PDB file of C-alpha atoms in Angstrom:
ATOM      1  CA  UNK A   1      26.797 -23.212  14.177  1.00  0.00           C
ATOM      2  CA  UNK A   2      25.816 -20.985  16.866  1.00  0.00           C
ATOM      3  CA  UNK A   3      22.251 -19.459  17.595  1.00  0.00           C
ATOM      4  CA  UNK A   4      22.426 -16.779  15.720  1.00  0.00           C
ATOM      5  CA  UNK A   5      23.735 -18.401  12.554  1.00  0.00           C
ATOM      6  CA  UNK A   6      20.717 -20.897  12.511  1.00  0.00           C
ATOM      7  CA  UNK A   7      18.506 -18.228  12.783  1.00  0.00           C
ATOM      8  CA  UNK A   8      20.197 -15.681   9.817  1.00  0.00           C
ATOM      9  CA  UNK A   9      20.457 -18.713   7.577  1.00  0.00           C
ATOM     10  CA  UNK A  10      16.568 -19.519   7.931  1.00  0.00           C
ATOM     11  CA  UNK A  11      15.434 -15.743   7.348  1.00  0.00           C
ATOM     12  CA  UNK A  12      18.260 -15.811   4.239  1.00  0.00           C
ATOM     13  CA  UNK A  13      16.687 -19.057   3.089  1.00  0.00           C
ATOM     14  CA  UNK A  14      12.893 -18.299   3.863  1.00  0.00           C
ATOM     15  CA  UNK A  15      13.414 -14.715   1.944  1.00  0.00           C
ATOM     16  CA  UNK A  16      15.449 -16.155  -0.747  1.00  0.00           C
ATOM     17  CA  UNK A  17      12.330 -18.171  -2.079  1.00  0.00           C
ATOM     18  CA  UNK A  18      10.038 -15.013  -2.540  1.00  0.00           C
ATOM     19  CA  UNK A  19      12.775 -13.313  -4.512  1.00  0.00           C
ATOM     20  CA  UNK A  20      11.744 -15.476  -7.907  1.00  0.00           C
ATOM     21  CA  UNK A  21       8.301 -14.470  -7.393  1.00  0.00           C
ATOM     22  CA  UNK A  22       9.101 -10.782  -6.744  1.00  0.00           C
ATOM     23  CA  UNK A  23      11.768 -10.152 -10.154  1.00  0.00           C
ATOM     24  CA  UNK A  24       8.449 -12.317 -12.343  1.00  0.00           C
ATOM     25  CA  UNK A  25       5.693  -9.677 -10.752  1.00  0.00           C
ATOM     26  CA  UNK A  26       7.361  -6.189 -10.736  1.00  0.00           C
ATOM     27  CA  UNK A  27       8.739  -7.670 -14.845  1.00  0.00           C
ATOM     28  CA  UNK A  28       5.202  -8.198 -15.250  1.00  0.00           C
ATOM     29  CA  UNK A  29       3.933  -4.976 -13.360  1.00  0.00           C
ATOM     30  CA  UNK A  30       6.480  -2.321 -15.683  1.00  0.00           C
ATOM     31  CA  UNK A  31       4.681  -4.834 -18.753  1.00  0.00           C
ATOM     32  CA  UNK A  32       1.501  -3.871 -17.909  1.00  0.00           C
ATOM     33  CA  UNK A  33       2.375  -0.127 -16.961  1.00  0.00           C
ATOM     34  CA  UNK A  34       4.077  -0.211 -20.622  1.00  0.00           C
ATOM     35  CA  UNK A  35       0.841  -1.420 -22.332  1.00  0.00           C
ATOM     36  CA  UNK A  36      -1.603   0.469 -20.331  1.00  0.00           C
ATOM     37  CA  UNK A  37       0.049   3.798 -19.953  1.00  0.00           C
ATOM     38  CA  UNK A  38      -2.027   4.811 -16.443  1.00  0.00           C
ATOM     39  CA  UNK A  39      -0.609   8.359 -17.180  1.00  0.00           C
ATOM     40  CA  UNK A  40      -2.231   9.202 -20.032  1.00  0.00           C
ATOM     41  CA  UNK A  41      -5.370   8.610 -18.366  1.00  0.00           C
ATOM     42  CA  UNK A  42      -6.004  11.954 -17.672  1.00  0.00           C
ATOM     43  CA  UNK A  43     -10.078  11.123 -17.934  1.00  0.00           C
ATOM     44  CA  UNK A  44     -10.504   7.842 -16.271  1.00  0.00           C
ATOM     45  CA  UNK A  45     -11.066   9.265 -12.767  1.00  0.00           C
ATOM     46  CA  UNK A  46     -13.284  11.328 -13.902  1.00  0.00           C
ATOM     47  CA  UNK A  47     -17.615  11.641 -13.860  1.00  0.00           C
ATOM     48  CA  UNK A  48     -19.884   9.448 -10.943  1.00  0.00           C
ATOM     49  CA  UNK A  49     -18.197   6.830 -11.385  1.00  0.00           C
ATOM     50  CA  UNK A  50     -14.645   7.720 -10.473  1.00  0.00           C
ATOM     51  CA  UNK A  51     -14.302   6.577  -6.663  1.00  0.00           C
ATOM     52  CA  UNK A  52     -15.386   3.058  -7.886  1.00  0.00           C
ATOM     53  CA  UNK A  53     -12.942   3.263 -10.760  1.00  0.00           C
ATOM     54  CA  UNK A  54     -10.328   4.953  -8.176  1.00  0.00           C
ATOM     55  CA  UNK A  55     -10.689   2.360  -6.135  1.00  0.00           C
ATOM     56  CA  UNK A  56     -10.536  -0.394  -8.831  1.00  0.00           C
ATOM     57  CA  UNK A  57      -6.933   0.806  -9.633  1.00  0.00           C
ATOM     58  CA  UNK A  58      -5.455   0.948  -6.295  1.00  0.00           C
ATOM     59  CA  UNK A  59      -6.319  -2.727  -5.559  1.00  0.00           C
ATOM     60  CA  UNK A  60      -4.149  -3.401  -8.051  1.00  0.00           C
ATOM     61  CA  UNK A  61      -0.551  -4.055  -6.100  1.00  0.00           C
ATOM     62  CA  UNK A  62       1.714  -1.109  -7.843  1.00  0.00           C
ATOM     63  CA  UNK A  63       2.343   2.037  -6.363  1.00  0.00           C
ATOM     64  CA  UNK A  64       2.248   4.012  -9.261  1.00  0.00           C
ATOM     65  CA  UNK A  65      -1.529   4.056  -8.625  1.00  0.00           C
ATOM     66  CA  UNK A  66      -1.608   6.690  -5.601  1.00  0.00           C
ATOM     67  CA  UNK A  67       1.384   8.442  -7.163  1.00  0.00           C
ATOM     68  CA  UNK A  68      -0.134   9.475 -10.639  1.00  0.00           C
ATOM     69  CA  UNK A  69      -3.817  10.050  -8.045  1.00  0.00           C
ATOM     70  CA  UNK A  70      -1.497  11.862  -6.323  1.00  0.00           C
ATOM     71  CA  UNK A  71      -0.533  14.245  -9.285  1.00  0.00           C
ATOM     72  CA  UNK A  72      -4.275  14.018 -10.813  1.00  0.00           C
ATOM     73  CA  UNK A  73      -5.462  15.774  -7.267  1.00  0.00           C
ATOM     74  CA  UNK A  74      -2.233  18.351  -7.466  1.00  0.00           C
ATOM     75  CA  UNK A  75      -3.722  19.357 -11.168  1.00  0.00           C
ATOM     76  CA  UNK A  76      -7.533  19.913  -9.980  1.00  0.00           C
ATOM     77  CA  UNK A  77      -7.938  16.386 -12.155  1.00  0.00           C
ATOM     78  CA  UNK A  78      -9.542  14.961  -9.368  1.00  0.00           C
ATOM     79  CA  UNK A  79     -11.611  15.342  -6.471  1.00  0.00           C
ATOM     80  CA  UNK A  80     -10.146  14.230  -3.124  1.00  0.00           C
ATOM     81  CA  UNK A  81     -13.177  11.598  -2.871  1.00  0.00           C
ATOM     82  CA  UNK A  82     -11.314   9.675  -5.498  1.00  0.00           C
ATOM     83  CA  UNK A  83      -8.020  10.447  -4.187  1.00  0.00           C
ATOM     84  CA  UNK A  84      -8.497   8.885  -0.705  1.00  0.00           C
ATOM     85  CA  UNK A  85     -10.470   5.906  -2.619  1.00  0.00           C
ATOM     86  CA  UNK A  86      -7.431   4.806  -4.555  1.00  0.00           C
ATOM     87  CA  UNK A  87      -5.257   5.503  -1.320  1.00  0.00           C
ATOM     88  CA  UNK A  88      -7.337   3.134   0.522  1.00  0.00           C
ATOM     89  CA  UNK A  89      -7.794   0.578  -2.020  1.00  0.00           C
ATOM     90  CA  UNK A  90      -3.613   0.339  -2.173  1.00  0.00           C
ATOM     91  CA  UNK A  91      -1.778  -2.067  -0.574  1.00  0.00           C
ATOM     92  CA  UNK A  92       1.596  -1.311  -2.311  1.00  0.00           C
ATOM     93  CA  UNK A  93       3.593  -4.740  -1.731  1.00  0.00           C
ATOM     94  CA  UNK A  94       1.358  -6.279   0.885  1.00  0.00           C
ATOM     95  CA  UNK A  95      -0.645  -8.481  -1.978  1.00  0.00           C
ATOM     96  CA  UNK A  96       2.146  -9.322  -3.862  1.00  0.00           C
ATOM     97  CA  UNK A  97       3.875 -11.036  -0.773  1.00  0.00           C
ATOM     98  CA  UNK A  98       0.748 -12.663   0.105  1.00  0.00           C
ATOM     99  CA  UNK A  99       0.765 -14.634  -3.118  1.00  0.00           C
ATOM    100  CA  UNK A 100       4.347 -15.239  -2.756  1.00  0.00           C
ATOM    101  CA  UNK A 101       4.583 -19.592  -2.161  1.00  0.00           C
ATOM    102  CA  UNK A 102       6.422 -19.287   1.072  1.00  0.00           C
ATOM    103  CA  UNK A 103       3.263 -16.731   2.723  1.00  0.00           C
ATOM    104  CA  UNK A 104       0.937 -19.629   3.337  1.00  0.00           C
ATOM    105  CA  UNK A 105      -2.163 -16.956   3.751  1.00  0.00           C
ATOM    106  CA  UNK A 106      -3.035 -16.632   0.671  1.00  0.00           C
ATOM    107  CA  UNK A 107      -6.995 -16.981   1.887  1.00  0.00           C
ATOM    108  CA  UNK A 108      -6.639 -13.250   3.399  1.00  0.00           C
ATOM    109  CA  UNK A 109      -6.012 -11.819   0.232  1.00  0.00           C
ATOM    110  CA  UNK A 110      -9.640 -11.799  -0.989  1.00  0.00           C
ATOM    111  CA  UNK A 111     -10.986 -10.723   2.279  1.00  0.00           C
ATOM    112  CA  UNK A 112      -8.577  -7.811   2.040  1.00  0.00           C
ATOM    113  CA  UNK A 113      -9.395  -6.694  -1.534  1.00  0.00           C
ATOM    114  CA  UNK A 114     -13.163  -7.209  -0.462  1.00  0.00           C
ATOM    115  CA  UNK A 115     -12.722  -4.814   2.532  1.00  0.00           C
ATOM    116  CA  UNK A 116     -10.704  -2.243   1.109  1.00  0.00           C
ATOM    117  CA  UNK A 117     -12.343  -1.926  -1.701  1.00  0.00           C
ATOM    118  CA  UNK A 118     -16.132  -1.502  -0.413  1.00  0.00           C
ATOM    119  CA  UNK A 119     -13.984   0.789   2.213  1.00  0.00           C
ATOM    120  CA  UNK A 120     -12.796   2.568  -0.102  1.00  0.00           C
ATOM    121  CA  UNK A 121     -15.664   3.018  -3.002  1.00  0.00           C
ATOM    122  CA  UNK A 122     -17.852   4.545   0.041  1.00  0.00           C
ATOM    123  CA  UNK A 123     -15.272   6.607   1.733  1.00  0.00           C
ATOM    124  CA  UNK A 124     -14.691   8.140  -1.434  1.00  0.00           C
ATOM    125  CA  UNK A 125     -18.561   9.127  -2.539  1.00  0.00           C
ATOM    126  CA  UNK A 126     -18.965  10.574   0.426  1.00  0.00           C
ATOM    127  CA  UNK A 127     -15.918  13.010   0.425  1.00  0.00           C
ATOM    128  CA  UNK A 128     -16.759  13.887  -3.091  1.00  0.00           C
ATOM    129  CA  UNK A 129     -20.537  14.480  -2.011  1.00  0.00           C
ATOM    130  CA  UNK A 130     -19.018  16.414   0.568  1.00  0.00           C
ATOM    131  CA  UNK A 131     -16.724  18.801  -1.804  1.00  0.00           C
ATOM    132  CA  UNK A 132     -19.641  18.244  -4.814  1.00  0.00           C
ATOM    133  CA  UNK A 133     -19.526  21.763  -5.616  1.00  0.00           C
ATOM    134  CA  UNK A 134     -15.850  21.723  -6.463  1.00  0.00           C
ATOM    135  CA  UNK A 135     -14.963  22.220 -10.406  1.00  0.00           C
ATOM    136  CA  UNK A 136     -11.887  20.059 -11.707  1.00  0.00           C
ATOM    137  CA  UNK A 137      -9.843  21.390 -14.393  1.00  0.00           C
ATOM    138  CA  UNK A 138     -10.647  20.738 -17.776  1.00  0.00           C
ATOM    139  CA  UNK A 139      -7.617  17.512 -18.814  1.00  0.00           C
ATOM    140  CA  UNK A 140      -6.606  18.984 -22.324  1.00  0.00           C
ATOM    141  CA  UNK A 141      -5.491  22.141 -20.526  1.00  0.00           C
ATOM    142  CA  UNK A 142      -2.937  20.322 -18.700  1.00  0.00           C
ATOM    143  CA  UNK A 143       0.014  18.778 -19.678  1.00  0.00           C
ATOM    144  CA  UNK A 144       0.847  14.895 -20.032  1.00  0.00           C
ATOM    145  CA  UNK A 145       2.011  13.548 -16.365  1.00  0.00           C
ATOM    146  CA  UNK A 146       4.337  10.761 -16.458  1.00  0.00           C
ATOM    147  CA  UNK A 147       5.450   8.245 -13.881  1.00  0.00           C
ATOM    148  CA  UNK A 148       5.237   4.596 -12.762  1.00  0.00           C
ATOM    149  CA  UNK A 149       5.565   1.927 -10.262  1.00  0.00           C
ATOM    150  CA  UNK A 150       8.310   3.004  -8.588  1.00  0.00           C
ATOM    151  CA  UNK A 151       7.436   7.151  -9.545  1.00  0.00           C
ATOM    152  CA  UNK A 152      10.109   7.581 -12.286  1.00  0.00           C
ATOM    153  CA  UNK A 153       9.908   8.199 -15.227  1.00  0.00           C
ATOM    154  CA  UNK A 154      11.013   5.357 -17.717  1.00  0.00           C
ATOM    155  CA  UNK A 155      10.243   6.146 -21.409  1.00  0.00           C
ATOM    156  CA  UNK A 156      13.919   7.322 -22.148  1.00  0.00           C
ATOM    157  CA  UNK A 157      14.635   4.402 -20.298  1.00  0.00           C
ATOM    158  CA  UNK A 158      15.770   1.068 -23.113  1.00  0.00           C
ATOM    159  CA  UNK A 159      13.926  -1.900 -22.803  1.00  0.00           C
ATOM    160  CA  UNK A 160      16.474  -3.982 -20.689  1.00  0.00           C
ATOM    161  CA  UNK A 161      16.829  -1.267 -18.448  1.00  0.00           C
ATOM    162  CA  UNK A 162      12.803  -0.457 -17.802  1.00  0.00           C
ATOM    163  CA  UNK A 163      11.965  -4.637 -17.808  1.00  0.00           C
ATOM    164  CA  UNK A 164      15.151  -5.734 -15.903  1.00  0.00           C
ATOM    165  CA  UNK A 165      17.094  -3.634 -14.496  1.00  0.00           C
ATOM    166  CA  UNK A 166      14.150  -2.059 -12.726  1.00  0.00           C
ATOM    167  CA  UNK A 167      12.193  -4.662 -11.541  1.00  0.00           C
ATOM    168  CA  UNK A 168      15.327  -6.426 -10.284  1.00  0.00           C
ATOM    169  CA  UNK A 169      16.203  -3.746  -8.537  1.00  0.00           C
ATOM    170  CA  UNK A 170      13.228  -3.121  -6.958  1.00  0.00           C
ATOM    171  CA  UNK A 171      12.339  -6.850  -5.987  1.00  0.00           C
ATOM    172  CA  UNK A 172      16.514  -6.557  -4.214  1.00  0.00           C
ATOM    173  CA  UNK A 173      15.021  -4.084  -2.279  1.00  0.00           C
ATOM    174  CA  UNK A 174      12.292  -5.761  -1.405  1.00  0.00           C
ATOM    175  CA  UNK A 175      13.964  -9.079  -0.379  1.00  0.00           C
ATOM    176  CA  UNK A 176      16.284  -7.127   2.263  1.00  0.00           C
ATOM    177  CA  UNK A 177      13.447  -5.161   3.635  1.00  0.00           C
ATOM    178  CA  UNK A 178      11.854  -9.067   4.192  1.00  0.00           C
ATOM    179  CA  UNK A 179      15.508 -10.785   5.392  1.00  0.00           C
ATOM    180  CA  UNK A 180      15.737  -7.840   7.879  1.00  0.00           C
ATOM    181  CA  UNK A 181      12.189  -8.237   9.077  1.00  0.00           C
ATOM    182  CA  UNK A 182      12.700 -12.235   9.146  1.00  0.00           C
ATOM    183  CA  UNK A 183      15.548 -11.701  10.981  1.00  0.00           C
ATOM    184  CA  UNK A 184      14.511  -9.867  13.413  1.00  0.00           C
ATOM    185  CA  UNK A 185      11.024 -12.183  14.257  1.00  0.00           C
ATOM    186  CA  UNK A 186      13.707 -14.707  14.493  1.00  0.00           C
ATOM    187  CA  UNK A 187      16.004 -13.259  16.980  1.00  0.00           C
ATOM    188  CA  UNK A 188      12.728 -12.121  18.941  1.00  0.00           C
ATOM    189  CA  UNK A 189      11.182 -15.490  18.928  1.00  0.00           C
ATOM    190  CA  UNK A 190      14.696 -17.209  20.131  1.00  0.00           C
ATOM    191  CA  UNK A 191      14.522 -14.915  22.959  1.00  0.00           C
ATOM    192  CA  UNK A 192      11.030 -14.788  24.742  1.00  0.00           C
ATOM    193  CA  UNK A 193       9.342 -17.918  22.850  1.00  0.00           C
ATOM    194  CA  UNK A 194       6.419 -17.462  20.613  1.00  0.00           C
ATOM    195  CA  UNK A 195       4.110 -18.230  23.378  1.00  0.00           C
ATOM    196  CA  UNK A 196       5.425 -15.065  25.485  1.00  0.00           C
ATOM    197  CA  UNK A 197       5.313 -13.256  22.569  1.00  0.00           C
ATOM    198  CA  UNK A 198       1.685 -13.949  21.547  1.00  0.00           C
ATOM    199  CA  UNK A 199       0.494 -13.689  25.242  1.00  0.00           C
ATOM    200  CA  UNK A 200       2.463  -9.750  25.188  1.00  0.00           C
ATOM    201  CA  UNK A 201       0.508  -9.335  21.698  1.00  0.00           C
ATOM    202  CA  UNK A 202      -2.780 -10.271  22.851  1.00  0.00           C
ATOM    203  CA  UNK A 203      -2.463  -8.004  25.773  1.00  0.00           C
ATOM    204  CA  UNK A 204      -2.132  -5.067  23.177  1.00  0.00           C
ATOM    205  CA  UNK A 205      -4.771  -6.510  20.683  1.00  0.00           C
ATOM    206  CA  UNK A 206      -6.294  -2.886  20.774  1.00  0.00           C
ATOM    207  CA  UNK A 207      -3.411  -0.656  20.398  1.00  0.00           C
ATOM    208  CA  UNK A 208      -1.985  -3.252  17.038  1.00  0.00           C
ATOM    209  CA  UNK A 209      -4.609  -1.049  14.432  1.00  0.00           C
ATOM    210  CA  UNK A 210      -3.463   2.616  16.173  1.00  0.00           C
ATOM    211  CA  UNK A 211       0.314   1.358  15.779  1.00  0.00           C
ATOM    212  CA  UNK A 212      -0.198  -0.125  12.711  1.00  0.00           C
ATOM    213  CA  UNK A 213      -2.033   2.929  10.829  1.00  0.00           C
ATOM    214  CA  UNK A 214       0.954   4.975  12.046  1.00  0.00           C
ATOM    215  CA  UNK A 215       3.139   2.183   9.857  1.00  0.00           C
ATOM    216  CA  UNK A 216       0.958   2.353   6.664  1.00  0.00           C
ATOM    217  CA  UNK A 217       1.267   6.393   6.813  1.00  0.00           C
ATOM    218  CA  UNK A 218       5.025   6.072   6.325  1.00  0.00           C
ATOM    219  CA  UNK A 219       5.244   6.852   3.139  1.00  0.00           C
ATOM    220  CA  UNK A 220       7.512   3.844   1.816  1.00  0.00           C
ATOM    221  CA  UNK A 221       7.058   0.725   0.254  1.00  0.00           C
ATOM    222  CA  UNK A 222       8.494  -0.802   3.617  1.00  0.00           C
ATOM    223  CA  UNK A 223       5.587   0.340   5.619  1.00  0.00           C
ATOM    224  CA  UNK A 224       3.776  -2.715   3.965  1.00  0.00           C
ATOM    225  CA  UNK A 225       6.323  -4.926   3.844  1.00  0.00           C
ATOM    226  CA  UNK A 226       6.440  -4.661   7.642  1.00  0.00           C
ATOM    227  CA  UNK A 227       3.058  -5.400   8.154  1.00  0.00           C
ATOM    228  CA  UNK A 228       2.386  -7.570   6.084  1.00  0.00           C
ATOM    229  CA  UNK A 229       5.683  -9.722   7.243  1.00  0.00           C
ATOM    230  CA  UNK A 230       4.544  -8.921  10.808  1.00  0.00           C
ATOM    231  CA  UNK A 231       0.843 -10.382  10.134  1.00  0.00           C
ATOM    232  CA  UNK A 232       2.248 -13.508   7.773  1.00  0.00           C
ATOM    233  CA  UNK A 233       4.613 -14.216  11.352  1.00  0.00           C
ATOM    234  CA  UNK A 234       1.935 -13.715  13.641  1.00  0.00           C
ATOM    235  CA  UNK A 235       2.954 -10.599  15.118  1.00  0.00           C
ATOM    236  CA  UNK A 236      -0.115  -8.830  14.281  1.00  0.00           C
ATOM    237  CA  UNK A 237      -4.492  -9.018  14.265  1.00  0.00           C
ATOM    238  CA  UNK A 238      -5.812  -8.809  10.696  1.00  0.00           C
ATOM    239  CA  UNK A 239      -7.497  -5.725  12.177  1.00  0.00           C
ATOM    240  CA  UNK A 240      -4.300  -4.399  12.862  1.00  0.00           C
ATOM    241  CA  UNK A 241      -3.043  -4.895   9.132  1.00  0.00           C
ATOM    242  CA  UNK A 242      -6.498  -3.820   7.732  1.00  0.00           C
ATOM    243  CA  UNK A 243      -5.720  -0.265   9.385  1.00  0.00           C
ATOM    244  CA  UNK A 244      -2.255  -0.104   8.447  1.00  0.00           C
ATOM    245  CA  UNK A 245      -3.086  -1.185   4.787  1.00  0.00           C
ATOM    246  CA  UNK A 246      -5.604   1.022   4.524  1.00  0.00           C
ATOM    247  CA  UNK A 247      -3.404   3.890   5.542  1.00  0.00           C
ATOM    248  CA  UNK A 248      -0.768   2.641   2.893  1.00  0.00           C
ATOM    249  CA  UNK A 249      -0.632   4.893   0.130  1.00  0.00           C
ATOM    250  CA  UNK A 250       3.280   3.920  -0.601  1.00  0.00           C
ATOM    251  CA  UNK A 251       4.611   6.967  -2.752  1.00  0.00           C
ATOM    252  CA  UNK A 252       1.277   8.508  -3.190  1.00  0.00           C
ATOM    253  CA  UNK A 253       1.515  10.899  -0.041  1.00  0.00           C
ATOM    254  CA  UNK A 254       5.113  11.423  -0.456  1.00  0.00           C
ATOM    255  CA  UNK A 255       4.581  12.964  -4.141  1.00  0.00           C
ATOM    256  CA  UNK A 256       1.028  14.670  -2.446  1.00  0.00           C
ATOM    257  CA  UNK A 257       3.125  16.836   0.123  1.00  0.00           C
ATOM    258  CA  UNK A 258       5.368  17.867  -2.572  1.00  0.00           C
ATOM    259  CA  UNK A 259       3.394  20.829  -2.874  1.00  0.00           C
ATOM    260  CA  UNK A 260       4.092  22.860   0.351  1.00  0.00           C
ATOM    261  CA  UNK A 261       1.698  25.502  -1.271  1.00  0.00           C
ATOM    262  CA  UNK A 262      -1.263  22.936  -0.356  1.00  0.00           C
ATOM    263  CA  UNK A 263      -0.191  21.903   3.162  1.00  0.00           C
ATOM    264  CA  UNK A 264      -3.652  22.517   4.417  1.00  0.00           C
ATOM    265  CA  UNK A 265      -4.774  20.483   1.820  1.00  0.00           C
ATOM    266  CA  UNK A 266      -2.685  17.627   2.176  1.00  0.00           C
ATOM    267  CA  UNK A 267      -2.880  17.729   5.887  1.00  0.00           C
ATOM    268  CA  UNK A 268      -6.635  17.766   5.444  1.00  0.00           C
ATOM    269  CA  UNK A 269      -6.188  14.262   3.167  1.00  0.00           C
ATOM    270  CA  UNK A 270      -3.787  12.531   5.710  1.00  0.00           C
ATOM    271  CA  UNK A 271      -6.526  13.043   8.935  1.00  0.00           C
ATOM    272  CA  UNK A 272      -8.870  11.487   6.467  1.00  0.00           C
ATOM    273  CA  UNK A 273      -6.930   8.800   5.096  1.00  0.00           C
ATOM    274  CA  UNK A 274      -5.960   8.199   8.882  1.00  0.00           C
ATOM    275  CA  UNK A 275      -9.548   8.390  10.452  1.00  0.00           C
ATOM    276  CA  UNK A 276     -10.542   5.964   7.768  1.00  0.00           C
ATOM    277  CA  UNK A 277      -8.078   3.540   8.392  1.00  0.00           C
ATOM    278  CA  UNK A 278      -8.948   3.680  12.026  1.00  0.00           C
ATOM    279  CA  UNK A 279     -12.084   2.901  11.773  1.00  0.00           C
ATOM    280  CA  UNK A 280     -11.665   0.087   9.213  1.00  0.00           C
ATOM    281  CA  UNK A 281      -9.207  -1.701  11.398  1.00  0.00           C
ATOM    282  CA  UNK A 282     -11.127  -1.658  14.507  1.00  0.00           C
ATOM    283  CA  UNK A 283     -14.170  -2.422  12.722  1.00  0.00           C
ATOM    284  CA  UNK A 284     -12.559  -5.278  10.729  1.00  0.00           C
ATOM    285  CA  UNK A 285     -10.930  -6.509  14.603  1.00  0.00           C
ATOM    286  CA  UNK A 286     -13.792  -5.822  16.537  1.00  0.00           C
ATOM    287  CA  UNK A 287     -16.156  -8.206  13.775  1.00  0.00           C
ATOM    288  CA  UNK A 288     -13.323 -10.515  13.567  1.00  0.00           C
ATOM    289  CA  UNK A 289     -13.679 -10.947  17.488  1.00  0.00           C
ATOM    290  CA  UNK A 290     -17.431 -11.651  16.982  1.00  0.00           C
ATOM    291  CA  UNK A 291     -17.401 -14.398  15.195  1.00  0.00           C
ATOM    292  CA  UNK A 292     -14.501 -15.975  16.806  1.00  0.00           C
ATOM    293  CA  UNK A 293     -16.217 -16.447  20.229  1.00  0.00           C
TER     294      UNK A 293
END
């Protein structure tokens, strides 16, 4: 077996044993979406309380989260305080393939939901006390948004297709976004040896959280995969995927822009969202160093 073949059988192999894990979570995700109905909840992001309770709901790992923020803030539901609290908060996949059996840093995943979400809770009060004077639209006015994980809508949807066919489709998509990434740490690895490659990434231990917010702004579930796959192999500080996380809204920024009518607005919400990853990441890296010496 050449080079080449060992190396594309252990990424196939390695990614193959998160794909269990990923078809049980996103069935378990659509369940709870089903029970919960997060787009009904026209009032829950509402009142003092709704960064805290904007950030509460983005830590939990489903993108349909930032998208139905997304379409809260389009409405005048929301103020953009709460809106940049729940994008922060989100980590889209990232959490989910921490857990996963075959990560082996499942100890970050607390420090990461710790960070984001204090991050995020005081980002968001003080862009709301900023934009205090602004007056949301009353909820009844305003007809019922729909959506979910993935942004569609599945209540015509039958039960195999919306528990089953979804999920498994998503956690396909998934898996090949992880068996390229594996891959391709692999094939880099093979060629300039993990200790090159860790000297070349401590030499641009500053630049990782500027790269990586760039990442986390692409709005994908991808984005997340990548870093989080990139920190899990060692290609990346946890500063670095702090920032990019941070800036990981999956869908929520895609459905955001929608409205060209807004670009001001939604430009307005990405230099936020990307200052405030910035500075989380180099916070989180700079600490990080701190302690380590």
């Amino acid at each position: 077996m050449t080079n080449f073949g060992a190396i594309f059988l252990d990424a196939l192999l390695d990614s193959l044993k998160i794909l269990p894990f990923l078809l049980v979570f996103y069935i378990i995700m659509e369940l709870i979406e089903n029970k919960t109905g997060i787009s009904s909840k026209k009032r829950i992001l509402e009142g003092q309380f709704a960064p805290l309770l904007g950030a509460a709901s983005g830590i939990i790992p489903q993108c349909g989260f930032s998208i139905m923020a997304s379409k809260f803030f389009d409405k005048n539901l929301i103020k953009m305080g709460t809106l940049v609290a729940v994008f922060i908060a989100s980590s889209d996949e990232a959490l989910i393939l921490l857990l996963s059996p075959d990560a082996k840093k499942v100890y970050v995943i607390m420090p990461i939901i710790v960070i984001k979400f204090i991050s995020a809770v005081l980002i968001g009060y003080l862009i709301n006390l900023f934009f205090r004077n602004k007056k949301l639209q009353n909820p009844e006015e305003v007809e019922e948004i729909h959506g979910s994980s993935c942004g569609h809508n599945h209540k015509k949807d039958s039960a195999v297709k919306t528990f089953l066919v979804h999920p498994l489709l998503h956690s396909l998509k998934i898996f090949a976004f992880i068996f390229i990434i594996n891959l391709a740490f692999g094939l880099i690895i093979a060629t300039i040896t993990q200790e090159r490659l860790t000297a070349i990434l401590q030499q641009g231990l500053w630049w990782q959280p500027l790269l990586a917010t760039f990442v986390g702004l692409i709005p994908n579930c991808a984005s997340s995969v990548v870093l989080t796959e990139a920190y899990i192999n060692a290609g990346i500080s946890f500063g670095a995927l702090m920032a990019g996380l941070s800036a990981n809204a999956g869908l929520g920024l895609l459905f955001l822009f929608k409205n060209r009518k807004e670009w001001k607005r939604n430009l307005l919400v990405l230099v936020i969202l990307f200052v405030a990853s910035l500075v989380i990441g180099y916070v989180t890296q700079g600490v990080q160093i701190l302690f380590q010496r």
